[in-house]
Backbone as JSON Lines, residues from 0, in Angstrom:
{"i":0,"aa":"E","n":[57.32,150.74,45.79],"ca":[57.23,151.63,46.94],"c":[58.13,151.17,48.08]}
{"i":1,"aa":"K","n":[58.18,149.86,48.32],"ca":[59.03,149.34,49.38],"c":[60.49,149.65,49.12]}
{"i":2,"aa":"I","n":[60.88,149.6,47.85],"ca":[62.28,149.86,47.5],"c":[62.65,151.29,47.87]}
{"i":3,"aa":"S","n":[61.78,152.24,47.56],"ca":[62.04,153.65,47.87],"c":[62.08,153.88,49.37]}
{"i":4,"aa":"E","n":[61.14,153.25,50.07],"ca":[61.04,153.46,51.52],"c":[62.24,152.88,52.27]}
{"i":5,"aa":"R","n":[62.65,151.68,51.92],"ca":[63.69,150.98,52.69],"c":[65.08,151.13,52.1]}
{"i":6,"aa":"G","n":[65.17,151.58,50.87],"ca":[66.48,151.73,50.25],"c":[66.78,150.62,49.27]}
{"i":7,"aa":"F","n":[67.2,151.02,48.1],"ca":[67.46,150.1,46.99],"c":[68.38,148.94,47.39]}
{"i":8,"aa":"F","n":[69.54,149.25,47.95],"ca":[70.53,148.22,48.26],"c":[70.07,147.31,49.39]}
{"i":9,"aa":"K","n":[69.41,147.88,50.38],"ca":[68.95,147.11,51.53],"c":[67.86,146.11,51.13]}
{"i":10,"aa":"V","n":[67.0,146.51,50.21],"ca":[65.9,145.65,49.78],"c":[66.37,144.58,48.79]}
{"i":11,"aa":"L","n":[67.13,144.98,47.79],"ca":[67.43,144.06,46.69],"c":[68.68,143.19,46.88]}
{"i":12,"aa":"R","n":[69.63,143.62,47.7],"ca":[70.84,142.81,47.9],"c":[70.49,141.39,48.37]}
{"i":13,"aa":"P","n":[69.67,141.22,49.42],"ca":[69.37,139.85,49.86],"c":[68.59,139.04,48.81]}
{"i":14,"aa":"V","n":[67.8,139.7,47.99],"ca":[67.04,138.99,46.95],"c":[68.01,138.42,45.91]}
{"i":15,"aa":"F","n":[68.96,139.23,45.46],"ca":[69.94,138.74,44.5],"c":[70.84,137.68,45.13]}
{"i":16,"aa":"Q","n":[71.18,137.83,46.4],"ca":[72.02,136.83,47.07],"c":[71.3,135.48,47.15]}
{"i":17,"aa":"R","n":[69.99,135.51,47.45],"ca":[69.23,134.25,47.51],"c":[69.19,133.57,46.15]}
{"i":18,"aa":"N","n":[69.02,134.35,45.1],"ca":[68.92,133.78,43.75],"c":[70.27,133.35,43.2]}
{"i":19,"aa":"S","n":[71.35,133.9,43.73],"ca":[72.69,133.57,43.2],"c":[73.05,132.1,43.41]}
{"i":20,"aa":"K","n":[72.44,131.45,44.39],"ca":[72.79,130.05,44.64],"c":[72.41,129.14,43.47]}
{"i":21,"aa":"W","n":[71.5,129.59,42.61],"ca":[71.06,128.79,41.47],"c":[71.93,129.03,40.23]}
{"i":22,"aa":"S","n":[72.9,129.89,40.32],"ca":[73.7,130.25,39.15],"c":[74.66,129.14,38.73]}
{"i":23,"aa":"V","n":[74.69,128.88,37.43],"ca":[75.65,127.95,36.86],"c":[77.04,128.57,36.89]}
{"i":24,"aa":"H","n":[77.12,129.87,36.68],"ca":[78.39,130.58,36.57],"c":[78.81,131.18,37.91]}
{"i":25,"aa":"R","n":[80.09,131.06,38.2],"ca":[80.69,131.62,39.42],"c":[81.92,132.42,39.02]}
{"i":26,"aa":"P","n":[82.28,133.44,39.74],"ca":[81.57,134.05,40.85],"c":[80.4,134.9,40.37]}
{"i":27,"aa":"V","n":[79.44,135.08,41.25],"ca":[78.28,135.92,40.95],"c":[78.61,137.35,41.39]}
{"i":28,"aa":"P","n":[78.48,138.32,40.48],"ca":[78.79,139.71,40.86],"c":[77.86,140.23,41.95]}
{"i":29,"aa":"D","n":[78.42,141.02,42.84],"ca":[77.65,141.62,43.92],"c":[76.92,142.87,43.42]}
{"i":30,"aa":"L","n":[75.8,143.17,44.05],"ca":[75.02,144.36,43.71],"c":[75.85,145.63,43.9]}
{"i":31,"aa":"G","n":[76.75,145.59,44.86],"ca":[77.6,146.75,45.11],"c":[76.9,147.78,45.98]}
{"i":32,"aa":"D","n":[77.35,149.03,45.86],"ca":[76.75,150.13,46.62],"c":[76.77,151.38,45.76]}
{"i":33,"aa":"A","n":[76.44,152.5,46.37],"ca":[76.34,153.75,45.62],"c":[77.67,154.17,44.98]}
{"i":34,"aa":"S","n":[78.79,153.69,45.51],"ca":[80.09,154.1,44.98],"c":[80.72,153.06,44.04]}
{"i":35,"aa":"T","n":[79.98,152.03,43.69],"ca":[80.5,151.0,42.78],"c":[80.77,151.6,41.4]}
{"i":36,"aa":"P","n":[81.94,151.33,40.82],"ca":[82.25,151.86,39.48],"c":[81.21,151.4,38.45]}
{"i":37,"aa":"M","n":[80.93,152.26,37.49],"ca":[79.89,152.0,36.49],"c":[80.14,150.71,35.71]}
{"i":38,"aa":"E","n":[81.38,150.38,35.43],"ca":[81.68,149.14,34.69],"c":[81.23,147.92,35.49]}
{"i":39,"aa":"E","n":[81.41,147.94,36.81],"ca":[80.96,146.83,37.66],"c":[79.44,146.76,37.71]}
{"i":40,"aa":"V","n":[78.79,147.92,37.7],"ca":[77.32,147.97,37.68],"c":[76.83,147.33,36.38]}
{"i":41,"aa":"R","n":[77.45,147.71,35.26],"ca":[77.06,147.13,33.96],"c":[77.28,145.62,33.94]}
{"i":42,"aa":"E","n":[78.39,145.2,34.51],"ca":[78.7,143.76,34.56],"c":[77.66,143.02,35.4]}
{"i":43,"aa":"F","n":[77.23,143.62,36.5],"ca":[76.19,143.04,37.34],"c":[74.92,142.8,36.53]}
{"i":44,"aa":"Y","n":[74.48,143.81,35.8],"ca":[73.25,143.66,35.01],"c":[73.43,142.71,33.83]}
{"i":45,"aa":"R","n":[74.59,142.74,33.21],"ca":[74.86,141.77,32.12],"c":[74.73,140.34,32.65]}
{"i":46,"aa":"F","n":[75.31,140.11,33.81],"ca":[75.26,138.79,34.42],"c":[73.82,138.34,34.65]}
{"i":47,"aa":"W","n":[73.01,139.21,35.25],"ca":[71.65,138.82,35.61],"c":[70.73,138.74,34.39]}
{"i":48,"aa":"Y","n":[70.96,139.55,33.38],"ca":[70.14,139.44,32.16],"c":[70.5,138.19,31.36]}
{"i":49,"aa":"D","n":[71.71,137.66,31.56],"ca":[72.13,136.42,30.89],"c":[72.19,135.25,31.86]}
{"i":50,"aa":"F","n":[71.48,135.37,32.97],"ca":[71.53,134.38,34.04],"c":[71.19,132.97,33.54]}
{"i":51,"aa":"T","n":[72.02,132.01,33.94],"ca":[71.77,130.6,33.64],"c":[71.63,129.86,34.96]}
{"i":52,"aa":"S","n":[70.49,129.21,35.13],"ca":[70.17,128.55,36.38],"c":[70.29,127.03,36.26]}
{"i":53,"aa":"W","n":[70.7,126.39,37.34],"ca":[70.71,124.94,37.38],"c":[69.51,124.43,38.19]}
{"i":54,"aa":"R","n":[68.66,125.33,38.61],"ca":[67.52,124.99,39.46],"c":[66.57,124.04,38.74]}
{"i":55,"aa":"D","n":[66.1,123.03,39.47],"ca":[65.13,122.09,38.91],"c":[63.73,122.54,39.32]}
{"i":56,"aa":"V","n":[62.75,121.89,38.78],"ca":[61.35,122.25,39.02],"c":[61.06,122.29,40.51]}
{"i":57,"aa":"S","n":[60.48,123.39,40.97],"ca":[60.18,123.55,42.39],"c":[58.8,122.99,42.72]}
{"i":58,"aa":"P","n":[58.62,122.51,43.95],"ca":[57.3,122.02,44.37],"c":[56.22,123.1,44.24]}
{"i":59,"aa":"K","n":[56.58,124.35,44.51],"ca":[55.61,125.44,44.39],"c":[55.13,125.57,42.95]}
{"i":60,"aa":"F","n":[56.04,125.47,41.98],"ca":[55.67,125.54,40.56],"c":[54.74,124.38,40.21]}
{"i":61,"aa":"L","n":[55.06,123.18,40.68],"ca":[54.21,122.02,40.39],"c":[52.81,122.21,40.97]}
{"i":62,"aa":"K","n":[52.75,122.71,42.19],"ca":[51.45,122.91,42.84],"c":[50.65,123.99,42.11]}
{"i":63,"aa":"T","n":[51.29,125.1,41.77],"ca":[50.62,126.2,41.06],"c":[50.07,125.74,39.73]}
{"i":64,"aa":"N","n":[50.81,124.88,39.04],"ca":[50.39,124.39,37.72],"c":[49.63,123.07,37.79]}
{"i":65,"aa":"D","n":[49.32,122.64,39.0],"ca":[48.54,121.43,39.24],"c":[49.06,120.25,38.42]}
{"i":66,"aa":"T","n":[50.34,119.95,38.59],"ca":[50.96,118.85,37.86],"c":[52.05,118.22,38.71]}
{"i":67,"aa":"Q","n":[52.55,117.08,38.28],"ca":[53.63,116.38,38.98],"c":[54.6,115.81,37.96]}
{"i":68,"aa":"L","n":[55.83,115.64,38.38],"ca":[56.79,114.92,37.55],"c":[56.47,113.43,37.68]}
{"i":69,"aa":"E","n":[56.58,112.72,36.57],"ca":[56.26,111.29,36.56],"c":[57.47,110.46,36.96]}
{"i":70,"aa":"D","n":[57.23,109.41,37.71],"ca":[58.28,108.46,38.06],"c":[58.49,107.55,36.85]}
{"i":71,"aa":"I","n":[59.71,107.52,36.32],"ca":[59.97,106.77,35.09],"c":[60.59,105.4,35.34]}
{"i":72,"aa":"Y","n":[60.75,105.03,36.57],"ca":[61.39,103.76,36.89],"c":[60.35,102.64,37.0]}
{"i":73,"aa":"D","n":[60.79,101.44,36.73],"ca":[59.95,100.25,36.85],"c":[58.67,100.33,36.03]}
{"i":74,"aa":"C","n":[58.79,100.78,34.8],"ca":[57.63,100.79,33.91],"c":[58.08,100.36,32.51]}
{"i":75,"aa":"P","n":[57.17,99.86,31.71],"ca":[57.53,99.42,30.36],"c":[58.12,100.56,29.52]}
{"i":76,"aa":"R","n":[58.87,100.19,28.53],"ca":[59.61,101.14,27.7],"c":[58.73,102.26,27.13]}
{"i":77,"aa":"Q","n":[57.62,101.9,26.5],"ca":[56.75,102.91,25.88],"c":[56.17,103.87,26.93]}
{"i":78,"aa":"E","n":[55.75,103.32,28.04],"ca":[55.21,104.15,29.12],"c":[56.3,105.08,29.67]}
{"i":79,"aa":"R","n":[57.51,104.56,29.8],"ca":[58.64,105.36,30.28],"c":[58.9,106.53,29.33]}
{"i":80,"aa":"R","n":[58.84,106.27,28.03],"ca":[59.04,107.35,27.05],"c":[57.97,108.43,27.18]}
{"i":81,"aa":"E","n":[56.73,108.02,27.35],"ca":[55.63,108.98,27.52],"c":[55.86,109.84,28.77]}
{"i":82,"aa":"K","n":[56.24,109.18,29.84],"ca":[56.48,109.9,31.1],"c":[57.68,110.85,30.96]}
{"i":83,"aa":"Q","n":[58.72,110.41,30.25],"ca":[59.88,111.28,30.04],"c":[59.49,112.52,29.24]}
{"i":84,"aa":"K","n":[58.67,112.34,28.23],"ca":[58.19,113.49,27.44],"c":[57.43,114.47,28.33]}
{"i":85,"aa":"H","n":[56.58,113.92,29.17],"ca":[55.81,114.75,30.11],"c":[56.76,115.54,31.02]}
{"i":86,"aa":"N","n":[57.76,114.86,31.57],"ca":[58.72,115.51,32.47],"c":[59.53,116.58,31.76]}
{"i":87,"aa":"V","n":[59.95,116.31,30.53],"ca":[60.7,117.29,29.74],"c":[59.84,118.53,29.5]}
{"i":88,"aa":"S","n":[58.58,118.31,29.19],"ca":[57.65,119.42,28.95],"c":[57.51,120.3,30.2]}
{"i":89,"aa":"I","n":[57.35,119.68,31.34],"ca":[57.22,120.44,32.6],"c":[58.51,121.2,32.89]}
{"i":90,"aa":"R","n":[59.65,120.57,32.69],"ca":[60.93,121.24,32.95],"c":[61.14,122.43,32.03]}
{"i":91,"aa":"K","n":[60.73,122.31,30.78],"ca":[60.85,123.44,29.84],"c":[59.97,124.61,30.28]}
{"i":92,"aa":"K","n":[58.75,124.3,30.7],"ca":[57.85,125.36,31.2],"c":[58.47,126.04,32.42]}
{"i":93,"aa":"F","n":[59.07,125.24,33.29],"ca":[59.7,125.81,34.48],"c":[60.88,126.7,34.11]}
{"i":94,"aa":"E","n":[61.69,126.27,33.13],"ca":[62.82,127.09,32.68],"c":[62.35,128.45,32.18]}
{"i":95,"aa":"V","n":[61.26,128.45,31.41],"ca":[60.7,129.71,30.91],"c":[60.23,130.57,32.08]}
{"i":96,"aa":"H","n":[59.52,129.94,33.01],"ca":[59.02,130.64,34.2],"c":[60.19,131.23,35.0]}
{"i":97,"aa":"E","n":[61.24,130.44,35.18],"ca":[62.41,130.88,35.96],"c":[63.13,132.03,35.26]}
{"i":98,"aa":"R","n":[63.32,131.92,33.95],"ca":[63.98,133.0,33.2],"c":[63.17,134.29,33.29]}
{"i":99,"aa":"L","n":[61.86,134.19,33.17],"ca":[60.99,135.37,33.3],"c":[61.11,136.0,34.68]}
{"i":100,"aa":"R","n":[61.13,135.15,35.7],"ca":[61.22,135.64,37.08],"c":[62.52,136.41,37.3]}
{"i":101,"aa":"I","n":[63.63,135.86,36.83],"ca":[64.92,136.52,37.0],"c":[64.99,137.8,36.17]}
{"i":102,"aa":"T","n":[64.44,137.77,34.96],"ca":[64.43,138.97,34.11],"c":[63.61,140.08,34.76]}
{"i":103,"aa":"K","n":[62.47,139.72,35.35],"ca":[61.65,140.72,36.05],"c":[62.41,141.32,37.23]}
{"i":104,"aa":"L","n":[63.15,140.48,37.94],"ca":[63.95,140.97,39.06],"c":[65.02,141.95,38.57]}
{"i":105,"aa":"A","n":[65.71,141.59,37.5],"ca":[66.74,142.48,36.94],"c":[66.12,143.78,36.43]}
{"i":106,"aa":"N","n":[64.95,143.69,35.79],"ca":[64.25,144.89,35.32],"c":[63.86,145.8,36.48]}
{"i":107,"aa":"L","n":[63.37,145.2,37.55],"ca":[62.98,145.97,38.73],"c":[64.2,146.7,39.3]}
{"i":108,"aa":"A","n":[65.31,145.99,39.41],"ca":[66.53,146.61,39.94],"c":[67.0,147.73,39.02]}
{"i":109,"aa":"W","n":[67.01,147.48,37.73],"ca":[67.45,148.49,36.75],"c":[66.61,149.76,36.88]}
{"i":110,"aa":"K","n":[65.31,149.57,37.0],"ca":[64.37,150.7,37.08],"c":[64.62,151.57,38.32]}
{"i":111,"aa":"H","n":[64.99,150.94,39.43],"ca":[65.12,151.67,40.69],"c":[66.57,151.95,41.09]}
{"i":112,"aa":"D","n":[67.53,151.51,40.31],"ca":[68.93,151.66,40.67],"c":[69.33,153.14,40.63]}
{"i":113,"aa":"P","n":[69.68,153.71,41.8],"ca":[70.04,155.14,41.84],"c":[71.32,155.45,41.06]}
{"i":114,"aa":"R","n":[72.16,154.46,40.82],"ca":[73.41,154.69,40.08],"c":[73.14,154.91,38.6]}
{"i":115,"aa":"L","n":[71.98,154.52,38.11],"ca":[71.65,154.64,36.69],"c":[70.81,155.87,36.37]}
{"i":116,"aa":"E","n":[70.5,156.66,37.37],"ca":[69.64,157.83,37.17],"c":[70.37,159.01,36.55]}
{"i":117,"aa":"E","n":[71.68,158.94,36.51],"ca":[72.47,160.09,36.03],"c":[72.44,160.23,34.54]}
């Protein structure tokens, strides 16, 4: 509802711009405007559906999942391995969470994009 009320480009452009800082690939395509050629629109969605992030686990994710990354320094070898496994597990969960979040954002944009209604 907010997208319809405030306008697709006005609402979603800053959201995509904020998320673009986590992109492994540069340059990040711009959302464009109502007159953007269809090929550029397709390229924008291709980019976001294949988005690769370099973002590491966020404090908000750790708090939500009631967990912490383990400090692996100054501990015996076996304990360090256990802690590394734990950290890898948390990072994988975060990657899945992050990919889902970006995919939902791209789906939301696709659904409301006035350029795709034709």
